[in-house]
Amino acid sequence: MSKFEFSNKNEKKFQELLTRYPNKMSLTLPSLWMIQYQEGWISQDAMIYLAKKLETTPIDIHSIASFYTMFNLKPIGIHHIQVCKTLSCKLCGSEKIRSHLKNRLGINFGETTKDMKFTLSEVECLGACGEAPAMSLNDDYIGNLSIKKIDKILDEL
Ligand code: FES
């Protein structure tokens, strides 16, 4: 039996979405977002739970969740830093920013600090090219990055 279940708020939202979507499978992405916002990541238990609700298989849910890089399939730190690795940011010096973040946090991309405080990820264009180099910190975008700016942000967390 799955250990995961939607919170009351998410169950209510799920039931409401059911009335607006053409079929249960079309609720996969919104449901995955609800799970991620509830737990911070999407566990196997949560995928089994969702598969049952959507009347599909856990492997179908896994194949969708693993296709999108924005879904976390393992626990992440309190502060999730996602640094852009795409061209505009590269041209504006993101390599220095990326190296500095790895050194400062003592982890590589795709890793979480032992104290579960930080997770560092590299991602494709964040759509903030006008402020390159850019990153996101949880749900906030931060642009015009410099090493000084990174240090200030990390010092304040
Ligand atoms: S290339 Fe980095 S935000 Fe677009």
XYZ file of N, CA, C and O and ligand atoms in Angstrom:
632
model
N 0.832 -1.202 0.000
C 0.000 0.000 0.000
C 0.871 1.258 0.000
O 1.882 1.318 0.664
N 0.470 2.259 -0.766
C 1.234 3.496 -0.879
C 1.181 4.289 0.427
O 0.147 4.384 1.070
N 2.352 4.866 0.809
C 2.390 5.673 2.038
C 2.014 7.121 1.754
O 1.810 7.902 2.656
N 1.973 7.464 0.475
C 1.655 8.848 0.119
C 0.159 9.015 -0.084
O -0.516 8.115 -0.575
N -0.352 10.147 0.312
C -1.689 10.543 -0.128
C -1.779 12.059 -0.183
O -1.027 12.763 0.495
N -2.656 12.544 -1.041
C -2.835 13.986 -1.146
C -3.287 14.561 0.187
O -4.050 13.934 0.927
N -2.839 15.773 0.456
C -3.385 16.520 1.586
C -4.859 16.790 1.278
O -5.289 16.658 0.117
N -5.615 17.177 2.281
C -7.037 17.491 2.050
C -7.198 18.567 0.981
O -8.064 18.479 0.121
N -6.316 19.569 1.051
C -6.375 20.682 0.089
C -6.131 20.163 -1.334
O -6.853 20.520 -2.267
N -5.115 19.320 -1.501
C -4.819 18.793 -2.838
C -5.889 17.818 -3.323
O -6.185 17.769 -4.516
N -6.464 17.043 -2.410
C -7.529 16.122 -2.813
C -8.729 16.923 -3.333
O -9.333 16.576 -4.352
N -9.016 18.009 -2.647
C -10.130 18.874 -3.061
C -9.845 19.460 -4.453
O -10.703 19.477 -5.331
N -8.598 19.913 -4.639
C -8.196 20.491 -5.921
C -8.264 19.423 -7.018
O -8.727 19.685 -8.129
N -7.801 18.212 -6.703
C -7.827 17.101 -7.666
C -9.264 16.830 -8.102
O -9.548 16.693 -9.287
N -10.176 16.756 -7.137
C -11.585 16.473 -7.452
C -12.181 17.583 -8.315
O -12.964 17.325 -9.223
N -11.758 18.812 -8.042
C -12.259 19.945 -8.823
C -11.719 19.879 -10.256
O -12.443 20.088 -11.228
N -10.416 19.535 -10.401
C -9.807 19.433 -11.734
C -10.445 18.308 -12.553
O -10.578 18.420 -13.770
N -10.839 17.242 -11.862
C -11.488 16.112 -12.549
C -12.711 16.554 -13.351
O -13.027 15.988 -14.391
N -13.380 17.575 -12.858
C -14.592 18.034 -13.542
C -14.262 18.896 -14.764
O -15.125 19.157 -15.581
N -13.014 19.354 -14.855
C -12.654 20.282 -15.931
C -11.799 19.660 -17.036
O -11.636 20.228 -18.092
N -11.195 18.489 -16.759
C -10.304 17.874 -17.748
C -11.060 16.768 -18.502
O -11.958 16.133 -17.947
N -10.669 16.531 -19.767
C -11.431 15.575 -20.583
C -11.320 14.126 -20.118
O -12.237 13.340 -20.323
N -10.183 13.753 -19.518
C -10.034 12.386 -19.002
C -9.017 12.383 -17.868
O -8.308 13.373 -17.660
N -8.947 11.267 -17.156
C -8.085 11.229 -15.966
C -6.609 11.417 -16.300
O -5.882 12.085 -15.574
N -6.132 10.816 -17.407
C -4.706 10.926 -17.739
C -4.265 12.366 -17.964
O -3.110 12.713 -17.746
N -5.198 13.217 -18.407
C -4.816 14.612 -18.650
C -4.561 15.368 -17.348
O -4.083 16.494 -17.365
N -4.835 14.713 -16.239
C -4.531 15.316 -14.937
C -3.137 14.951 -14.435
O -2.751 15.331 -13.331
N -2.364 14.230 -15.250
C -1.058 13.761 -14.783
C -0.140 14.914 -14.376
O 0.379 14.927 -13.258
N 0.068 15.867 -15.280
C 1.011 16.948 -14.954
C 0.538 17.804 -13.779
O 1.318 18.033 -12.850
N -0.715 18.281 -13.773
C -1.121 19.053 -12.585
C -1.005 18.247 -11.288
O -0.645 18.792 -10.247
N -1.275 16.945 -11.365
C -1.171 16.114 -10.157
C 0.277 15.969 -9.707
O 0.569 15.997 -8.505
N 1.191 15.826 -10.679
C 2.611 15.733 -10.315
C 3.080 17.024 -9.645
O 3.840 16.998 -8.673
N 2.607 18.167 -10.168
C 2.950 19.441 -9.520
C 2.412 19.491 -8.092
O 3.090 19.954 -7.175
N 1.183 19.021 -7.904
C 0.602 19.054 -6.548
C 1.433 18.196 -5.602
O 1.682 18.576 -4.465
N 1.866 17.032 -6.093
C 2.694 16.150 -5.257
C 4.007 16.853 -4.914
O 4.437 16.876 -3.761
N 4.624 17.458 -5.939
C 5.924 18.095 -5.689
C 5.796 19.273 -4.723
O 6.631 19.451 -3.845
N 4.731 20.063 -4.869
C 4.552 21.178 -3.930
C 4.236 20.666 -2.527
O 4.606 21.287 -1.534
N 3.574 19.547 -2.435
C 3.232 18.992 -1.119
C 4.450 18.380 -0.422
O 4.661 18.577 0.763
N 5.259 17.618 -1.177
C 6.354 16.842 -0.575
C 7.751 17.385 -0.878
O 8.712 16.974 -0.248
N 7.849 18.212 -1.893
C 9.165 18.700 -2.318
C 9.780 17.828 -3.400
O 10.727 18.215 -4.063
N 9.274 16.607 -3.543
C 9.757 15.686 -4.568
C 8.686 14.637 -4.823
O 7.657 14.605 -4.129
N 8.941 13.773 -5.836
C 7.934 12.777 -6.221
C 8.500 11.384 -5.989
O 9.386 10.926 -6.716
N 8.028 10.753 -4.957
C 8.538 9.426 -4.571
C 7.845 8.323 -5.370
O 6.817 8.552 -6.010
N 8.398 7.115 -5.278
C 7.753 5.959 -5.923
C 6.368 5.741 -5.326
O 5.426 5.415 -6.038
N 6.264 5.908 -4.007
C 4.964 5.759 -3.353
C 3.937 6.723 -3.940
O 2.783 6.355 -4.158
N 4.392 7.963 -4.172
C 3.483 8.964 -4.724
C 3.077 8.584 -6.149
O 1.923 8.790 -6.550
N 4.017 8.016 -6.910
C 3.689 7.608 -8.290
C 2.678 6.460 -8.282
O 1.757 6.434 -9.106
N 2.848 5.535 -7.360
C 1.902 4.410 -7.251
C 0.514 4.942 -6.882
O -0.508 4.546 -7.452
N 0.492 5.854 -5.931
C -0.762 6.477 -5.485
C -1.458 7.183 -6.656
O -2.657 6.991 -6.902
N -0.665 7.967 -7.398
C -1.243 8.724 -8.509
C -1.731 7.791 -9.620
O -2.794 8.015 -10.204
N -0.944 6.737 -9.891
C -1.342 5.778 -10.937
C -2.720 5.188 -10.619
O -3.575 5.056 -11.498
N -2.905 4.871 -9.354
C -4.189 4.303 -8.935
C -5.320 5.315 -9.155
O -6.376 4.983 -9.676
N -5.055 6.543 -8.761
C -6.091 7.579 -8.912
C -6.433 7.842 -10.376
O -7.575 8.137 -10.710
N -5.414 7.754 -11.242
C -5.628 8.071 -12.658
C -5.941 6.824 -13.481
O -6.042 6.900 -14.711
N -6.037 5.697 -12.792
C -6.354 4.417 -13.443
C -5.364 4.093 -14.557
O -5.728 3.803 -15.700
N -4.090 4.206 -14.202
C -3.019 3.850 -15.128
C -1.959 3.079 -14.347
O -2.209 2.643 -13.226
N -0.771 2.917 -14.934
C 0.270 2.137 -14.257
C 1.336 3.071 -13.684
O 1.578 4.163 -14.220
N 2.020 2.643 -12.630
C 3.106 3.464 -12.079
C 4.189 3.762 -13.115
O 4.762 4.845 -13.111
N 4.445 2.826 -14.027
C 5.498 3.073 -15.028
C 5.077 4.185 -15.987
O 5.924 4.969 -16.443
N 3.774 4.307 -16.271
C 3.312 5.433 -17.095
C 3.580 6.753 -16.381
O 4.050 7.721 -16.985
N 3.281 6.774 -15.097
C 3.516 7.999 -14.320
C 5.008 8.298 -14.269
O 5.446 9.429 -14.468
N 5.810 7.267 -14.035
C 7.266 7.459 -13.964
C 7.813 7.965 -15.291
O 8.674 8.858 -15.317
N 7.325 7.426 -16.393
C 7.863 7.847 -17.695
C 7.561 9.320 -17.958
O 8.367 10.028 -18.546
N 6.429 9.792 -17.489
C 6.091 11.217 -17.665
C 6.913 12.071 -16.689
O 7.533 13.056 -17.082
N 6.944 11.661 -15.427
C 7.670 12.450 -14.412
C 9.159 12.541 -14.738
O 9.781 13.582 -14.528
N 9.730 11.467 -15.265
C 11.178 11.468 -15.531
C 11.524 12.188 -16.834
O 12.675 12.521 -17.071
N 10.531 12.453 -17.676
C 10.781 13.172 -18.929
C 11.073 14.649 -18.650
O 11.895 15.270 -19.305
N 10.386 15.216 -17.664
C 10.499 16.641 -17.379
C 11.533 16.885 -16.281
O 11.395 16.355 -15.174
N 12.536 17.724 -16.596
C 13.604 17.947 -15.610
C 13.127 18.738 -14.398
O 13.800 18.763 -13.380
N 11.969 19.399 -14.505
C 11.526 20.199 -13.359
C 10.929 19.350 -12.243
O 10.690 19.856 -11.151
N 10.705 18.069 -12.501
C 10.195 17.223 -11.425
C 11.360 16.568 -10.694
O 12.256 15.983 -11.312
N 11.339 16.683 -9.377
C 12.402 16.108 -8.546
C 12.035 14.675 -8.193
O 11.042 14.449 -7.508
N 12.860 13.729 -8.618
C 12.558 12.324 -8.349
C 13.346 11.790 -7.167
O 13.363 10.581 -6.914
N 14.040 12.675 -6.478
C 14.662 12.304 -5.203
C 14.573 13.517 -4.278
O 14.392 14.646 -4.760
N 14.710 13.297 -2.974
C 14.569 14.422 -2.044
C 15.571 15.530 -2.364
O 16.704 15.239 -2.767
N 15.152 16.749 -2.215
C 16.048 17.877 -2.480
C 16.209 18.720 -1.215
O 15.449 18.589 -0.254
N 17.212 19.607 -1.259
C 17.482 20.472 -0.117
C 16.423 21.555 0.039
O 15.589 21.766 -0.854
N 16.514 22.259 1.154
C 15.560 23.346 1.437
C 15.666 24.425 0.342
O 14.670 24.974 -0.084
N 16.898 24.689 -0.069
C 17.129 25.702 -1.109
C 17.575 25.001 -2.387
O 18.658 24.399 -2.415
N 16.744 25.066 -3.394
C 17.067 24.412 -4.673
C 17.563 25.473 -5.647
O 16.794 26.323 -6.098
N 18.862 25.391 -5.945
C 19.467 26.348 -6.867
C 19.599 25.685 -8.232
O 20.238 24.638 -8.353
N 18.982 26.297 -9.235
C 19.049 25.760 -10.589
C 19.723 26.798 -11.480
O 19.172 27.883 -11.691
N 20.900 26.442 -11.973
C 21.695 27.396 -12.740
C 21.565 27.101 -14.230
O 21.680 25.955 -14.658
N 21.355 28.151 -14.983
C 21.204 28.000 -16.435
C 22.543 27.638 -17.073
O 23.576 28.224 -16.744
N 22.495 26.666 -17.986
C 23.725 26.245 -18.676
C 23.660 26.538 -20.183
O 24.464 26.028 -20.949
N 22.698 27.352 -20.587
C 22.481 27.575 -22.017
C 23.263 28.801 -22.529
O 23.852 29.540 -21.751
N 23.265 28.961 -23.848
C 24.190 29.854 -24.543
C 24.263 31.297 -24.031
O 25.352 31.786 -23.747
N 23.113 31.972 -23.909
C 23.170 33.391 -23.507
C 23.862 33.536 -22.161
O 24.669 34.448 -21.953
N 23.554 32.646 -21.244
C 24.188 32.709 -19.923
C 25.671 32.371 -20.019
O 26.502 32.990 -19.355
N 25.999 31.404 -20.878
C 27.417 31.050 -21.064
C 28.195 32.245 -21.584
O 29.286 32.538 -21.119
N 27.617 32.934 -22.570
C 28.299 34.093 -23.154
C 28.474 35.216 -22.132
O 29.340 36.066 -22.278
N 27.634 35.212 -21.112
C 27.711 36.268 -20.090
C 28.439 35.786 -18.836
O 28.309 36.396 -17.767
N 29.151 34.681 -18.945
C 30.031 34.282 -17.837
C 29.467 33.283 -16.841
O 29.927 33.227 -15.702
N 28.495 32.489 -17.253
C 27.897 31.557 -16.285
C 28.879 30.469 -15.815
O 28.697 29.908 -14.743
N 29.921 30.196 -16.614
C 30.872 29.148 -16.187
C 31.500 29.506 -14.848
O 31.662 28.653 -13.979
N 31.877 30.772 -14.687
C 32.482 31.217 -13.420
C 31.494 31.074 -12.272
O 31.837 30.658 -11.179
N 30.243 31.430 -12.545
C 29.184 31.348 -11.534
C 28.979 29.890 -11.132
O 28.880 29.550 -9.951
N 28.933 29.024 -12.125
C 28.699 27.601 -11.880
C 29.825 27.005 -11.044
O 29.589 26.271 -10.086
N 31.059 27.329 -11.405
C 32.208 26.806 -10.647
C 32.182 27.328 -9.214
O 32.438 26.587 -8.264
N 31.873 28.615 -9.080
C 31.853 29.207 -7.742
C 30.793 28.542 -6.859
O 31.058 28.238 -5.692
N 29.627 28.309 -7.418
C 28.564 27.664 -6.635
C 28.985 26.259 -6.196
O 28.770 25.865 -5.047
N 29.591 25.514 -7.101
C 30.032 24.146 -6.752
C 31.076 24.192 -5.638
O 31.004 23.429 -4.685
N 32.035 25.112 -5.759
C 33.083 25.223 -4.729
C 32.516 25.681 -3.399
O 32.837 25.139 -2.345
N 31.680 26.684 -3.475
C 31.130 27.276 -2.245
C 30.257 26.257 -1.482
O 30.322 26.160 -0.265
N 29.475 25.488 -2.222
C 28.571 24.527 -1.571
C 29.241 23.165 -1.347
O 28.732 22.338 -0.584
N 30.337 22.920 -2.028
C 31.054 21.647 -1.869
C 30.312 20.468 -2.491
O 30.469 19.330 -2.035
N 29.509 20.741 -3.488
C 28.772 19.669 -4.175
C 28.815 19.903 -5.682
O 29.101 21.012 -6.138
N 28.528 18.853 -6.421
C 28.418 18.966 -7.882
C 26.955 19.151 -8.263
O 26.056 18.978 -7.432
N 26.744 19.422 -9.538
C 25.370 19.512 -10.023
C 24.687 18.155 -9.854
O 25.309 17.113 -10.037
N 23.430 18.194 -9.460
C 22.680 16.959 -9.237
C 22.853 16.432 -7.821
O 22.334 15.371 -7.499
N 23.559 17.185 -6.978
C 23.793 16.715 -5.600
C 23.152 17.660 -4.575
O 22.846 18.813 -4.873
N 23.020 17.115 -3.355
C 22.459 17.869 -2.229
C 23.466 17.845 -1.090
O 24.123 16.820 -0.879
N 23.593 18.963 -0.394
C 24.522 18.992 0.749
C 24.051 18.010 1.826
O 22.857 17.706 1.909
N 25.008 17.527 2.618
C 24.664 16.515 3.635
C 23.611 17.001 4.624
O 22.813 16.226 5.120
N 23.635 18.316 4.905
C 22.655 18.867 5.857
C 21.292 19.129 5.198
O 20.395 19.676 5.837
N 21.156 18.726 3.927
C 19.903 18.890 3.168
C 19.496 20.368 3.036
O 18.327 20.685 2.875
N 20.494 21.257 3.115
C 20.161 22.673 3.001
C 20.114 23.129 1.531
O 19.287 23.947 1.167
N 21.034 22.596 0.701
C 21.117 23.051 -0.686
C 21.128 21.887 -1.668
O 21.808 20.888 -1.431
N 20.400 22.065 -2.761
C 20.517 21.175 -3.920
C 20.925 22.047 -5.090
O 20.404 23.150 -5.265
N 21.898 21.560 -5.857
C 22.406 22.319 -6.993
C 22.082 21.564 -8.282
O 22.416 20.387 -8.418
N 21.408 22.246 -9.194
C 21.054 21.626 -10.474
C 21.469 22.549 -11.607
O 21.548 23.760 -11.432
N 21.732 21.938 -12.759
C 21.950 22.756 -13.949
C 20.785 22.494 -14.890
O 20.332 21.361 -15.029
N 20.306 23.563 -15.493
C 19.110 23.451 -16.326
C 19.299 24.207 -17.631
O 20.193 25.042 -17.751
N 18.435 23.898 -18.583
C 18.446 24.650 -19.838
C 17.815 26.018 -19.582
O 17.325 26.288 -18.492
N 17.806 26.841 -20.602
C 17.352 28.237 -20.519
C 16.150 28.424 -19.588
O 15.143 27.745 -19.711
N 16.292 29.372 -18.677
C 15.232 29.669 -17.721
C 14.262 30.722 -18.274
O 13.325 31.122 -17.595
N 14.538 31.184 -19.483
C 13.691 32.222 -20.071
C 14.011 33.588 -19.485
O 13.194 34.499 -19.539
N 15.202 33.712 -18.902
C 15.610 34.986 -18.308
C 16.898 35.469 -18.976
O 17.758 36.077 -18.339
N 17.010 35.213 -20.279
C 18.247 35.521 -21.020
C 18.599 37.013 -20.947
O 19.774 37.365 -20.988
N 17.601 37.855 -20.876
C 17.841 39.296 -20.804
C 18.597 39.691 -19.555
O 19.147 40.791 -19.464
N 18.614 38.792 -18.560
C 19.329 39.064 -17.315
C 20.434 38.042 -17.086
O 20.793 37.719 -15.959
N 20.940 37.493 -18.182
C 21.982 36.474 -18.073
C 23.251 37.042 -17.424
O 23.542 38.222 -17.624
N 23.971 36.213 -16.662
C 23.679 34.833 -16.291
C 22.602 34.759 -15.205
O 22.530 35.610 -14.336
N 21.794 33.706 -15.288
C 20.636 33.612 -14.406
C 20.536 32.253 -13.715
O 21.101 31.257 -14.180
N 19.811 32.252 -12.624
C 19.521 31.002 -11.910
C 18.154 31.158 -11.244
O 17.589 32.255 -11.207
N 17.628 30.047 -10.746
C 16.442 30.162 -9.908
C 16.788 29.617 -8.532
O 17.627 28.725 -8.398
N 16.170 30.216 -7.541
C 16.327 29.777 -6.152
C 14.924 29.464 -5.668
O 14.115 30.383 -5.509
N 14.621 28.189 -5.530
C 13.258 27.729 -5.308
C 12.363 28.327 -6.404
O 12.614 28.057 -7.561
N 11.399 29.151 -6.080
C 10.503 29.652 -7.130
C 10.882 31.040 -7.649
O 10.154 31.620 -8.443
N 12.014 31.584 -7.204
C 12.399 32.939 -7.624
C 13.511 32.912 -8.668
O 14.467 32.140 -8.541
N 13.391 33.789 -9.658
C 14.457 33.935 -10.649
C 15.394 35.034 -10.185
O 14.954 36.078 -9.718
N 16.697 34.783 -10.368
C 17.690 35.790 -10.002
C 18.636 35.936 -11.193
O 19.236 34.960 -11.647
N 18.753 37.156 -11.688
C 19.582 37.381 -12.860
C 20.740 38.307 -12.578
O 20.977 38.710 -11.439
N 21.469 38.642 -13.663
C 22.661 39.489 -13.573
C 23.590 38.996 -12.469
O 24.045 39.784 -11.631
N 23.814 37.704 -12.467
C 24.606 37.102 -11.389
C 26.073 37.495 -11.476
O 26.641 37.619 -12.558
N 26.654 37.657 -10.306
C 28.108 37.839 -10.181
C 28.511 37.007 -8.969
O 27.646 36.586 -8.181
N 29.788 36.792 -8.825
C 30.254 36.017 -7.672
C 29.886 36.746 -6.377
O 29.433 36.128 -5.413
N 30.017 38.066 -6.393
C 29.672 38.873 -5.212
C 28.180 38.708 -4.870
O 27.807 38.534 -3.705
N 27.347 38.733 -5.897
C 25.894 38.605 -5.687
C 25.556 37.221 -5.145
O 24.737 37.084 -4.223
N 26.213 36.190 -5.690
C 25.994 34.810 -5.221
C 26.369 34.707 -3.739
O 25.620 34.143 -2.933
N 27.532 35.265 -3.395
C 27.981 35.179 -1.992
C 26.995 35.861 -1.058
O 26.688 35.352 0.013
N 26.480 36.993 -1.472
C 25.520 37.735 -0.639
C 24.246 36.884 -0.445
O 23.733 36.761 0.670
N 23.777 36.289 -1.529
C 22.549 35.468 -1.460
C 22.779 34.286 -0.510
O 21.963 34.017 0.385
N 23.891 33.583 -0.688
C 24.159 32.400 0.144
C 24.371 32.788 1.607
O 23.928 32.078 2.508
N 25.034 33.909 1.837
C 25.272 34.358 3.219
C 23.959 34.651 3.942
O 23.870 34.520 5.162
N 22.964 35.070 3.202
C 21.690 35.454 3.817
C 20.730 34.270 3.996
O 19.678 34.414 4.595
N 21.089 33.112 3.469
C 20.191 31.952 3.596
C 20.449 31.187 4.898
O 21.506 31.174 5.441
S 20.182 31.223 -21.686
Fe 20.208 31.420 -19.531
S 18.240 32.180 -19.063
Fe 18.203 31.882 -21.202
